[in-house]
Structures are given as structure tokens and as C-alpha cells.
CSV table of C-alpha atoms and ligand atoms in Angstrom, one decimal:
chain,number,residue,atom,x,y,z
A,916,UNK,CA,92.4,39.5,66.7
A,917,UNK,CA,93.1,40.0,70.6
A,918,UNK,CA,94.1,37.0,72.4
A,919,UNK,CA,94.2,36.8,75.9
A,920,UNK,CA,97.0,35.5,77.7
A,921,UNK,CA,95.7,32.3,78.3
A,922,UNK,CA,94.2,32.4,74.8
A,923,UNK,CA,98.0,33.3,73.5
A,924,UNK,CA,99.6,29.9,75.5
A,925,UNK,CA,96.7,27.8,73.9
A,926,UNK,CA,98.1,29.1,70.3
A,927,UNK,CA,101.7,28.9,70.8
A,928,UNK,CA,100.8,25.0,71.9
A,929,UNK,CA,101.5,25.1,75.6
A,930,UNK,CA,98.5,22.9,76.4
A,931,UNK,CA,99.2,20.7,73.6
A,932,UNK,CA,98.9,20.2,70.2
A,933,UNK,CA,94.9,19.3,69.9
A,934,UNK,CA,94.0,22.7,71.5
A,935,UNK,CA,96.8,24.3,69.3
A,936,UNK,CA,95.2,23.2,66.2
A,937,UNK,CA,91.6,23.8,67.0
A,938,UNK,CA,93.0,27.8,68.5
A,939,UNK,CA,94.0,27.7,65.2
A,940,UNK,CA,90.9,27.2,63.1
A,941,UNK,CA,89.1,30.1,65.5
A,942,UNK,CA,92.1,32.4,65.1
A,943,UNK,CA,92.0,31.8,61.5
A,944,UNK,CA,88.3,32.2,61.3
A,945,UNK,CA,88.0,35.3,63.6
A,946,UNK,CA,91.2,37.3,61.3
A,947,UNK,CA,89.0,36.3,58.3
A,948,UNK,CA,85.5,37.8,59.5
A,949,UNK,CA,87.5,40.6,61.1
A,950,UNK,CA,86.5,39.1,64.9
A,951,UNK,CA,88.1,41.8,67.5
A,952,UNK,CA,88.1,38.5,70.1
A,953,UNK,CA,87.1,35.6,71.3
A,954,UNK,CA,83.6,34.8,73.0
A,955,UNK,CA,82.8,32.4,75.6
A,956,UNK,CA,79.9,29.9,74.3
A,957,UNK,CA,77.1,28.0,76.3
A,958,UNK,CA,77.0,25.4,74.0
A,959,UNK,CA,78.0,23.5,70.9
A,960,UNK,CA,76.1,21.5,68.1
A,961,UNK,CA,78.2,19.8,66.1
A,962,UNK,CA,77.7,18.6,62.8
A,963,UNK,CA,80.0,16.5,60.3
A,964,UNK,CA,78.7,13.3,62.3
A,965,UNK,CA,77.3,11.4,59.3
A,966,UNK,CA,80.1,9.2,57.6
A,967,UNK,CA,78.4,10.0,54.4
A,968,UNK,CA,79.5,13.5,54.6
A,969,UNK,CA,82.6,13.3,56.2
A,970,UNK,CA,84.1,10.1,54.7
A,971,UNK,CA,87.2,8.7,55.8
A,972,UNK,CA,89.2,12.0,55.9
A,973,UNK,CA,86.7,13.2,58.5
A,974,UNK,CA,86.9,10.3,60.7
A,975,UNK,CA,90.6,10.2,60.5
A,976,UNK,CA,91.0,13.9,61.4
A,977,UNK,CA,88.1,13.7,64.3
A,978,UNK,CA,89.6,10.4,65.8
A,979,UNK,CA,93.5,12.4,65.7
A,980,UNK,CA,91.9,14.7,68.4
A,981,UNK,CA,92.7,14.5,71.8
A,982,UNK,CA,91.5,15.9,75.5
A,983,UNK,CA,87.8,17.1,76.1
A,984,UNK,CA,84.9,19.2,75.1
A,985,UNK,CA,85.2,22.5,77.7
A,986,UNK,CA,81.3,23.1,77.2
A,987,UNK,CA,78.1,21.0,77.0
A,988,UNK,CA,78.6,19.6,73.2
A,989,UNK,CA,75.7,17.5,71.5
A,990,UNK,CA,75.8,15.7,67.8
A,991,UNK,CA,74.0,16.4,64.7
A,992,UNK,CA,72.4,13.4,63.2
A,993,UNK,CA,74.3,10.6,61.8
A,994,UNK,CA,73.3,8.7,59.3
A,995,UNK,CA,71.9,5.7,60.5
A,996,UNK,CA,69.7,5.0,63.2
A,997,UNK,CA,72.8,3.6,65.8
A,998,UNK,CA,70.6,0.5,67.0
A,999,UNK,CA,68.0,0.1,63.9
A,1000,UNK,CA,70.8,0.5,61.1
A,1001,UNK,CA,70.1,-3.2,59.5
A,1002,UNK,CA,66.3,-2.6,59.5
A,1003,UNK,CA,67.0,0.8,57.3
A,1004,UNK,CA,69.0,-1.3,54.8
A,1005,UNK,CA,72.6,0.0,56.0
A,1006,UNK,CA,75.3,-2.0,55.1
A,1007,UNK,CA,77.6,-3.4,57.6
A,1008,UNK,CA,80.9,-1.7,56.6
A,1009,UNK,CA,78.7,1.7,56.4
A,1010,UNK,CA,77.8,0.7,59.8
A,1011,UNK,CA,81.2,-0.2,61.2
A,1012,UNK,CA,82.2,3.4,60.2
A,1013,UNK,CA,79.8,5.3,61.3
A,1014,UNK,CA,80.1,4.1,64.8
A,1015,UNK,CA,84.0,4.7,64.8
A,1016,UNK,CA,83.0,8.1,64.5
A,1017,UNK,CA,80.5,8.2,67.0
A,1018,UNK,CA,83.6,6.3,69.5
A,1019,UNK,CA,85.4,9.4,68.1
A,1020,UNK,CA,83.1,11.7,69.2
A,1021,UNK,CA,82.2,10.5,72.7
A,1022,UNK,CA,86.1,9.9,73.5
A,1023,UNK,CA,86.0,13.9,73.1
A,1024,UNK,CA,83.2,13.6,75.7
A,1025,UNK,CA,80.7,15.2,73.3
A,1026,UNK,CA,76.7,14.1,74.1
A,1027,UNK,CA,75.4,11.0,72.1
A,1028,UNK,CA,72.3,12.6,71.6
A,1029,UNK,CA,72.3,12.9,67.2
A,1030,UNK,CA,69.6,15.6,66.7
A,1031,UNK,CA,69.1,18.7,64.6
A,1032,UNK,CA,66.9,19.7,67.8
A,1033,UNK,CA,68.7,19.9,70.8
A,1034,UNK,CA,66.7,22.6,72.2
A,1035,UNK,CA,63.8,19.8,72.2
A,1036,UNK,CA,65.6,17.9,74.6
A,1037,UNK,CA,68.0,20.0,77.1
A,1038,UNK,CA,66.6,23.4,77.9
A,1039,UNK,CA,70.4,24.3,79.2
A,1040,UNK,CA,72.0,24.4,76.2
A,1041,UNK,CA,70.4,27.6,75.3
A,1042,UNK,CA,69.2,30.8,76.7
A,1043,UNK,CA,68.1,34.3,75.5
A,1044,UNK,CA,71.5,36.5,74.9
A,1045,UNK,CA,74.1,33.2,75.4
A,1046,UNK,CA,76.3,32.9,72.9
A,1047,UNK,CA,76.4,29.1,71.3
A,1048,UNK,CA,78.4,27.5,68.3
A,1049,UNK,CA,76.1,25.4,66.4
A,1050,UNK,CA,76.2,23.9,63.3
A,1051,UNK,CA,73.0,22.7,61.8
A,1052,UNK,CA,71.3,25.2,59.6
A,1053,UNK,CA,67.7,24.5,61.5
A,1054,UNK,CA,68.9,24.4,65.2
A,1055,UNK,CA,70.9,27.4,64.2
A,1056,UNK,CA,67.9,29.2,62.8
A,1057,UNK,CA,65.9,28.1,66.0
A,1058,UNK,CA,68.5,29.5,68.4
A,1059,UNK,CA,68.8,33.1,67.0
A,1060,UNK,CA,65.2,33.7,65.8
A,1061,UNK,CA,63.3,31.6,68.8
A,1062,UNK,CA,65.3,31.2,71.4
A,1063,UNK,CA,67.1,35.1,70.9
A,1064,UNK,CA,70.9,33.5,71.6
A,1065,UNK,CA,73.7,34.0,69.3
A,1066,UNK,CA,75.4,31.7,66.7
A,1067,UNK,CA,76.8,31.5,63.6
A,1068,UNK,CA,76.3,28.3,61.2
A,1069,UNK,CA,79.4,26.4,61.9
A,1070,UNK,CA,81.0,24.1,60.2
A,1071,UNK,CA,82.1,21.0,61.4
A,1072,UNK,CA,85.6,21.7,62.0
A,1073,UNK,CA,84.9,25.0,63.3
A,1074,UNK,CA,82.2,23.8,65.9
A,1075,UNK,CA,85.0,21.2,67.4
A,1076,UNK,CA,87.3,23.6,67.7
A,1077,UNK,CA,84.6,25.7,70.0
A,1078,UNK,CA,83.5,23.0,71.7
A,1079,UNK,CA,87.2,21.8,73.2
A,1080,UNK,CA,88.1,25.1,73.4
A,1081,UNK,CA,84.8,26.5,75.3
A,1082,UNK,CA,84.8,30.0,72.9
A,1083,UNK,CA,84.2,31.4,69.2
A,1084,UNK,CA,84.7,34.6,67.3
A,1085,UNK,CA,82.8,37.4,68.2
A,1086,UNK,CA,81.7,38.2,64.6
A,1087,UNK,CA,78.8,37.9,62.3
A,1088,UNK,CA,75.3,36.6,64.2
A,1089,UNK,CA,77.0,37.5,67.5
A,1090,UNK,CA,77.3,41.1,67.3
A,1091,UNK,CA,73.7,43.1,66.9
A,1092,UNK,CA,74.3,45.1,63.9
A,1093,UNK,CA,74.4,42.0,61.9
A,1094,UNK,CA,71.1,41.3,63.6
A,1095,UNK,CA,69.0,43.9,62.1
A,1096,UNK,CA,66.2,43.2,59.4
A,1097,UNK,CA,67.1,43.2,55.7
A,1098,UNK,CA,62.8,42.0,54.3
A,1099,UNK,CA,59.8,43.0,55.6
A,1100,UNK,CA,57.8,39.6,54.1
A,1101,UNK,CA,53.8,40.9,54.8
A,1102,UNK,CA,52.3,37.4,54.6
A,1103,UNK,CA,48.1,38.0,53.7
A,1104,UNK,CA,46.9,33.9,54.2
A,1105,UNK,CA,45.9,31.6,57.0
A,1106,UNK,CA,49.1,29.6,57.8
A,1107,UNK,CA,48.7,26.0,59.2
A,1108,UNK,CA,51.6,23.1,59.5
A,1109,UNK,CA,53.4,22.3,56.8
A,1110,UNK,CA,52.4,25.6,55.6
A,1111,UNK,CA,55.4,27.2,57.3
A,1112,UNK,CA,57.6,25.1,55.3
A,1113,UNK,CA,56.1,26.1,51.9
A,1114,UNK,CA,56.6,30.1,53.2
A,1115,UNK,CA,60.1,29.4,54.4
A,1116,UNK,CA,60.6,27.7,51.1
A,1117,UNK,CA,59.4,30.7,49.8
A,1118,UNK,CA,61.2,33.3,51.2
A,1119,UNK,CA,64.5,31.5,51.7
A,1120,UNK,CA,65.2,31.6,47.7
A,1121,UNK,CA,64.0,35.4,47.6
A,1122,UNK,CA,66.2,36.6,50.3
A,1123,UNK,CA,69.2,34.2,50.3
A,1124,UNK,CA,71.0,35.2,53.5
A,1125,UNK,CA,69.4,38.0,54.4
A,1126,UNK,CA,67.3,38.6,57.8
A,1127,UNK,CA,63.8,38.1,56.8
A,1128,UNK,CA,61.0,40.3,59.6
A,1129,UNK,CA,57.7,38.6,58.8
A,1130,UNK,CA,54.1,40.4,59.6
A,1131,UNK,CA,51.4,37.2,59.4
A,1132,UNK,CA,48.3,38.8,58.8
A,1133,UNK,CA,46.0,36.0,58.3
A,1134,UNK,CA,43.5,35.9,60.9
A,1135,UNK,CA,43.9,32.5,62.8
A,1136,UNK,CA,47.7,32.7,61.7
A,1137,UNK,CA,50.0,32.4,65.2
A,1138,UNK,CA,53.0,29.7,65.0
A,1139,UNK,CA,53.9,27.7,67.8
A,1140,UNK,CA,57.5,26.2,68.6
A,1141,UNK,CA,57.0,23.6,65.5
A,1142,UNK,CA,55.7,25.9,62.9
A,1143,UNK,CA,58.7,28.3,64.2
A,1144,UNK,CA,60.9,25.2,63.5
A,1145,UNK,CA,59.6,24.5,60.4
A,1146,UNK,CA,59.6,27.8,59.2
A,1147,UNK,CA,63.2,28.4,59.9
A,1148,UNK,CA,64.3,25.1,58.4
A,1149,UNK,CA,63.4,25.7,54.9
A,1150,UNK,CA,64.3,29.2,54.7
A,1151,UNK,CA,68.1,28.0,56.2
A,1152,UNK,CA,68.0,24.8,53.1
A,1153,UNK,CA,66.1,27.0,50.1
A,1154,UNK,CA,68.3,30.2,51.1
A,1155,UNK,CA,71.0,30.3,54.0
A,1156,UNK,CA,68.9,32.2,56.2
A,1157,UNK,CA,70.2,32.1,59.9
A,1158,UNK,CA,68.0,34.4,62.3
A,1159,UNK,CA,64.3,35.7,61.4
A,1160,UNK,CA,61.7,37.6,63.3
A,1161,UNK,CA,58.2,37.4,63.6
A,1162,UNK,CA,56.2,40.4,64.9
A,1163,UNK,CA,54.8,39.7,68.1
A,1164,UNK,CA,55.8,36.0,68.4
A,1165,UNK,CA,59.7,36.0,68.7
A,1166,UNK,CA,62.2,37.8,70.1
A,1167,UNK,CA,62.3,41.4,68.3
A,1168,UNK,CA,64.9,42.6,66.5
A,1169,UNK,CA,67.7,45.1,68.4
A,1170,UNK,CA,66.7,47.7,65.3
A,1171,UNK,CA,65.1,48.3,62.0
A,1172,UNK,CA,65.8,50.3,59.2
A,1173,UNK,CA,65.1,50.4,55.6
A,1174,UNK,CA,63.9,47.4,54.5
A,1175,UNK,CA,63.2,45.4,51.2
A,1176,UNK,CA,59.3,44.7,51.4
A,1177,UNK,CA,57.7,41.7,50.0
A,1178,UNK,CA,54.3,40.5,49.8
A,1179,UNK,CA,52.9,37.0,49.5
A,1180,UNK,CA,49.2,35.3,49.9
A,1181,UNK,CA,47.6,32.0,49.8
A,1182,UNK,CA,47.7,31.7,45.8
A,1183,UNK,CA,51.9,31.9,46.4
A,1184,UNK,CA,51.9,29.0,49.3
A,1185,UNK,CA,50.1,27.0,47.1
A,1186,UNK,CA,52.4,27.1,43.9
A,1187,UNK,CA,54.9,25.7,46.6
A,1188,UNK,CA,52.4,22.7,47.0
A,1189,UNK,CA,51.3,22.7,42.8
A,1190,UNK,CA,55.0,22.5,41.9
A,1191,UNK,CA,55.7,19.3,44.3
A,1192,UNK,CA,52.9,17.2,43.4
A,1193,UNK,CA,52.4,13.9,45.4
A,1194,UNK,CA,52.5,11.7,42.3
A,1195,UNK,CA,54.1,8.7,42.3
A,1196,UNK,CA,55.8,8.7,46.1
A,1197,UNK,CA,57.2,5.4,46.8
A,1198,UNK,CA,58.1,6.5,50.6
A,1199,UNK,CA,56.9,9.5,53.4
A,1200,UNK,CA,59.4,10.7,55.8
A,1201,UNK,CA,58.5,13.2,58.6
A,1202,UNK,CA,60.7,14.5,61.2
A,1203,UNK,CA,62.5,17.1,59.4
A,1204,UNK,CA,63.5,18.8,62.0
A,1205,UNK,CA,63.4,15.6,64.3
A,1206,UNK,CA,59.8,15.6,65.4
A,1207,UNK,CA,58.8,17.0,68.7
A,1208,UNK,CA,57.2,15.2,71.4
A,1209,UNK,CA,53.9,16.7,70.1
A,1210,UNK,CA,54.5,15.8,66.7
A,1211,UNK,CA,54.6,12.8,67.3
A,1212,UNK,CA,51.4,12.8,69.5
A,1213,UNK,CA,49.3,13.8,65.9
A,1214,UNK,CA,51.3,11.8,64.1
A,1215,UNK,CA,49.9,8.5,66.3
A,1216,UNK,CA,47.0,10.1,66.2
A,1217,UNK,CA,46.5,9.8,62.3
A,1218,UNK,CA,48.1,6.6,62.2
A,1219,UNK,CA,46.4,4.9,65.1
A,1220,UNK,CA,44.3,1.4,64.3
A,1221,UNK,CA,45.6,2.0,59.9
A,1222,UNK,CA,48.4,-0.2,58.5
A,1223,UNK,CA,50.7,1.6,55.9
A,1224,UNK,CA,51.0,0.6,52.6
A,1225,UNK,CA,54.5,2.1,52.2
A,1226,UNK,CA,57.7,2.7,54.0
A,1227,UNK,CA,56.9,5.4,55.9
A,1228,UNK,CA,59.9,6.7,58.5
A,1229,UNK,CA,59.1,9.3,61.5
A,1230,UNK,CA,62.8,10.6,62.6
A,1231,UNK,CA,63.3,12.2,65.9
A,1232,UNK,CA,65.9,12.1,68.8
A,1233,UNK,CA,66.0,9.3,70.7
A,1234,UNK,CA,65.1,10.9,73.7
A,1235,UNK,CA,62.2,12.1,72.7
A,1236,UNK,CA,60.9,8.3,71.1
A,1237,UNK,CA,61.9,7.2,75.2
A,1238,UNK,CA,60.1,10.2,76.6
A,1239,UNK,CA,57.2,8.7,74.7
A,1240,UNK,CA,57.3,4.9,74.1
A,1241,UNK,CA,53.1,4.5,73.5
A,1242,UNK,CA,53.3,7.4,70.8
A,1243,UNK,CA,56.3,5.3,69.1
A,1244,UNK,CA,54.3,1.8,69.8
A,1245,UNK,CA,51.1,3.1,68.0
A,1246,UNK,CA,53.2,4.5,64.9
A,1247,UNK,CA,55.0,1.6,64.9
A,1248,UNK,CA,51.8,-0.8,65.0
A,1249,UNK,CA,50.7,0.7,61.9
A,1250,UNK,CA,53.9,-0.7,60.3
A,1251,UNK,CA,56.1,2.8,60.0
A,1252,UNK,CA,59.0,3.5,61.7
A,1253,UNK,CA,60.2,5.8,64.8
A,1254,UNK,CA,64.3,6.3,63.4
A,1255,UNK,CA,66.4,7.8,66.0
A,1256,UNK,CA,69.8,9.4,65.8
A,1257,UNK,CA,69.2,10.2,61.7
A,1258,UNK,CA,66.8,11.5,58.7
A,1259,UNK,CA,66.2,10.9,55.5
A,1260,UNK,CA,68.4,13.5,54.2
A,1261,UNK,CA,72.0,12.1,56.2
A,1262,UNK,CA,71.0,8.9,56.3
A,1263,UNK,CA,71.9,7.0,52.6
A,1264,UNK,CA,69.7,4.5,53.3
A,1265,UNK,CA,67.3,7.3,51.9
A,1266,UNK,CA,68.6,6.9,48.3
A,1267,UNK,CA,66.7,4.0,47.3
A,1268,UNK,CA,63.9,5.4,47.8
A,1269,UNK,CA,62.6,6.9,44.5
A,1270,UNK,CA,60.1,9.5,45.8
A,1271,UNK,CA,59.5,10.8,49.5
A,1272,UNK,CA,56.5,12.4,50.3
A,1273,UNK,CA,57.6,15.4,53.0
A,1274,UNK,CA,55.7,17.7,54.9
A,1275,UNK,CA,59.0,20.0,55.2
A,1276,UNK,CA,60.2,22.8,53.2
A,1277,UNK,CA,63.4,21.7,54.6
A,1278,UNK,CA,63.5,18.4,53.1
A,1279,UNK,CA,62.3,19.2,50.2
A,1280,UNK,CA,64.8,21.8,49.2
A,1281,UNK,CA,67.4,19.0,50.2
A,1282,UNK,CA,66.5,15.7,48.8
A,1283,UNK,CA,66.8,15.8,45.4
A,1284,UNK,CA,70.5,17.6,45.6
A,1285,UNK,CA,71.7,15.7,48.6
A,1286,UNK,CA,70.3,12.0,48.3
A,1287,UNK,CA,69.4,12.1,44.8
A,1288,UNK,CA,65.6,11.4,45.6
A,1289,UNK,CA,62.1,13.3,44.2
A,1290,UNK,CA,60.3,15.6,46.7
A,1291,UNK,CA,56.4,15.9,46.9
A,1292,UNK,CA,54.8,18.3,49.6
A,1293,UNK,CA,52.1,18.0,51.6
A,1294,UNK,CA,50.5,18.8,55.0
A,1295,UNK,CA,50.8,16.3,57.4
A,1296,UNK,CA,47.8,14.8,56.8
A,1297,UNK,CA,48.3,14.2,53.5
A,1298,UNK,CA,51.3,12.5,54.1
A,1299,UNK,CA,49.9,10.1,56.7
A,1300,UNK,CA,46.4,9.4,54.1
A,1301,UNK,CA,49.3,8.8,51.2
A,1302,UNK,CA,51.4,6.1,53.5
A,1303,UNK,CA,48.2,5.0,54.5
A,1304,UNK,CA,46.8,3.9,50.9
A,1305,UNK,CA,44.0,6.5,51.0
A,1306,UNK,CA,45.2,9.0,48.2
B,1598,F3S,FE1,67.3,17.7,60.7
B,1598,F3S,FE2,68.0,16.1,58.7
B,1598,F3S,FE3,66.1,17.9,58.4
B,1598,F3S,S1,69.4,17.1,60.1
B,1598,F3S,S2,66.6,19.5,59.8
B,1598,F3S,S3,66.0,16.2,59.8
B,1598,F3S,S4,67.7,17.4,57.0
């Protein structure tokens, strides 16, 4: 791979032995993927922030770092909420750890701000054509397919070493020939909410990492941002999908060619719902991804003047819940919980709960592999009635 001078002093060390290392990784990565350089990125997302997934090796090898981000950098979730962690049943030494790593973290000068959706709460992390590093399968999903940047789904280590060195590989998601369709999916149903999920469910296990081109034909179908989000998320968990289009909504594709065609309707969105019944859910979690401000508007809405008869958690970036401190106060008065900085998939506090009722594709692909708990789907107000005692 081409290296430019500067580039070349960073590799042979010459601005010290952090940036060495983390030149390192991209060289590494960029030789692999057959990368002809390095690109500048806008951004970084970083994920590996939960100390159940990284474990001491990760915070050992995070805190060894030294210097400072080179580009605007922001956190996945970690997996507690960083002031609530006692009310979500963390354990102290959990907790003592997962805030080393966060210290890690912000000694690097990376953003505080543990979210999935970034693009929810800084607009200038991403623009149409920048080129980003990001990490988490949803906000990388969003960022190609919505927003029309460019990233691959980094890893943790890999999205560090962009984030102090301020560039990536020019390879895979960031070069338009890998951005062309691979599925036509002609979708014949009304889509609604939590709908999205059960389609990008769907289609994520039919076309694995593929580039899905979706044609809604249902009448009153026409996603917004959080049906876009939603969407995206469970195709990136049930397949690794990392860029989609939808005609006439999001950004088109630079070209088409032969495609694989599938067709789906309302009987095969509802085998998503008939195969994760609600039965026996001990818990509902929303907020996968963290919930946007209007989210969380309905979600008050629902909830407003009931008292749940279950633990019910609502996870969303923190900025968001103190953009909107009445929405939080009426979810809260009901008896659920707003959890910042965390979900119910990063967080283990999750784990002892035995069933979740979900109103994400997302989550549901996730729970039962990554925290060991049942899934049941349902739209949004189904999960609200089912905290609520009323199913
Ligand atoms: Fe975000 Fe956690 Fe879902 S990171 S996309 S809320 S699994």
C-alpha cells in the first residue's frame, strides 16, 4: 500500500510508538483488503467500550495508548448506565472497570457520548460522500445507506487506530464498486414500526453481506429516519449487512446490474412476529438503536398516567434523555427506566432477565446468543400494553 511521506515517518515510529502501532494495524488491514492508500476520515465510532466484551486484555491494551484522537471520535455503548449502574443491578467491581475504561478512553480525548447513534446527536460527524471509520453494525448501516458516507464495520482496534491517526484504508465500503446492489427485495405489504425490524430480520439472513435494493410497494409504506434505523439494524445483527438502498427514500446507488430478486409480503413479516411469540416475557427493553428524541415522545405517550408491572428499560444517549427531561420524567413516572450510555444487549445486567419483550429485529437477533436471554417481538405498542399488565 502507498504511504505517504508523512504516513512512512508515522510507520517507522518517528512520532512515537502509539501512532507506530496503530499505523500498523491500518497498514496491516489495508495490505490485507488490497487498500491502494490511506483515506482521510470525518469521523470515528468506536466500539469495544463495554468491559463485558473487552475484558481486562482490552482495557489493558486501550489504557497502554498514548497522545490524542486526530478526528472527532465518539463511543459505542458501554455496558452500564455510567451514573444509574447500581439501580440496573451492576456490581461494584463491574463498575470499577468499566469506568477505567471510559478514563481510558477520554485520556485519548475520544467523546463520552456511549451511543450506537451518533448521527442522533452531532450532525458533524457525518455528511454525504465523507469518509468515517465506525464500528457499530447499526450506525454503520445508517451512515452508508442514510446518510450516503462511507465506512466499513470496524473493529475496535481498528477504529482506534483511525481515530488517532485521522485516516483508514481506502477499501471495501469506501470505494463505489463495492457499493453496487447484489438483491432486488420487492416488498408487497404495508410496513409500520417495528415492522422494519421484522423485514431487516428477514432479509439480513437471506442475503448475509450482500447489498440488499428494496422496492416498498405497500401503499402507505414510506420509512422515516427511525424505520431507516431499524431496518438497517437487524439486517447488520441477522446477516452483516452494511449499506442498503431504498428506491426513492435514500441515497441511490452509484450503479446496478444483475441482481438476485426476492419477493416478500405481509404473510412473511408476520412469521417473523409468529416465531417470537410474547409468552412468558419477564422484562421489555426498547431503544435498540438508542431511541430518538421522537421515540421517545410515543413512548411517553403510551406510557403516560399507567404504572408498569414489569421492568421495563428505554435506552438512549444521554444527550438525547437531557434534550428531553419531561419525556424521560413521564416514562419514568410510570415506573420504567430512561438507561443512558448502554442496552440491553452490552449491558450484563441484561442476563437476569429471563425474557425481553423487543420491538427490534436487532435485538432480537442478538439476545439470546449474546446475553443468554429469550426474544419476543412486538410493535411498540405491544410492548408498552405487555410492561403495562394489559396483555
Ligand atoms: Fe445499539 Fe445495543 Fe442495539 S449497541 S444497536 S442498542 S444492541
Amino acid at each position: 500500500m502507498y504511504l505517504s511521506p508523512e504516513e512512512e515517518a508515522i510507520y517507522q515510529g518517528e512520532r512515537g510508538e502509539t501512532l507506530r502501532r496503530m499505523m500498523e494495524i491500518l497498514v496491516a488491514l489495508g495490505d490485507i483488503y488490497g487498500a491502494e492508500r490511506l483515506v482521510p476520515v470525518r469521523s470515528v465510532q468506536i466500539a469495544g467500550v463495554s468491559y463485558k466484551n473487552i475484558g481486562e486484555a482490552g482495557l489493558e491494551w486501550i489504557s497502554d495508548l498514548e497522545g490524542q484522537v486526530a478526528v472527532p471520535s465518539i463511543l459505542n455503548p458501554a455496558g452500564m448506565d455510567l451514573c444509574r449502574w447500581r439501580e440496573m443491578g451492576i456490581d461494584a467491581q463491574f463498575a470499577e472497570k468499566q469506568q477505567q475504561t471510559i478514563e481510558a478512553y477520554r485520556k485519548l480525548g475520544v467523546s463520552i457520548d456511549c451511543t450506537c447513534t451518533p448521527y442522533q446527536i452531532y450532525d458533524a460527524l457525518a455528511s454525504p460522500g465523507d469518509h468515517l471509520a465506525w464500528s457499530e453494525s447499526s450506525a454503520v448501516s445508517y451512515a452508508n445507506s442514510v446518510i450516503g458516507a462511507r465506512t466499513n464495520r470496524e473493529g475496535g482496534p481498528s477504529a482506534l487506530a483511525a481515530a488517532l491517526v485521522g485516516k483508514t484504508a481506502l477499501y471495501g465500503y469506501h470505494l463505489d464498486e463495492n457499493r453496487r446492489p447484489t438483491h432486488l427485495i420487492e416488498v408487497d405489504s404495508d410496513l409500520r414500526g417495528s415492522d422494519y425490524g421484522a423485514l431487516g430480520y428477514l432479509v439480513g439472513g437471506m442475503v448475509k453481506d450482500g447489498v440488499p435494493f428494496f422496492r416498498l410497494r405497500g401503499l402507505h409504506t414510506r420509512p422515516g429516519r427511525d424505520e431507516l434505523k431499524a431496518l438497517g439494524a437487524s439486517m447488520a445483527a441477522s446477516g452483516s449487512v452494511a449499506l442498503y438502498y431504498v428506491e426513492n427514500v435514500t441515497p441511490a446507488p452509484p450503479a446496478r446490474g444483475a441482481e438476485e430478486k426476492i419477493s416478500l409480503g405481509q404473510k412473511d413479516i408476520q412469521e417473523v412476529y409468529a416465531a417470537h411469540p410474547a409468552e412468558g416475557v419477564k422484562a421489555v427493553a426498547l431503544g435498540c438503536p438508542h431511541c430518538s428524541a421522537a421515540e421517545l415522545a410515543r413512548i411517553a405517550r403510551l406510557l403516560e398516567g399507567g404504572k408498569v408491572v414489569m421492568e421495563m428499560w428505554v435506552c438512549t444517549a444521554r444527550k438525547t434523555a437531557e434534550q428531553n427531561p419531561h419525556l424521560v420524567r413521564i416514562i419514568e413516572e410510570s415506573g420504567a427506566r430512561v438507561y443512558c450510555d448502554t442496552c440491553m444487549v452490552v449491558s450484563p445486567a441484561a442476563e437476569r432477565l429471563e425474557k425481553i419483550m423487543v420491538n427490534s429485529g436487532k435485538a432480537l437477533a442478538y439476545l439470546p446468543g449474546l446475553a443468554g436471554v429469550k426474544a419476543g417481538l412486538g410493535s411498540l405498542e405491544e410492548c408498552v400494553d405487555a410492561a403495562l399488565g394489559r396483555r
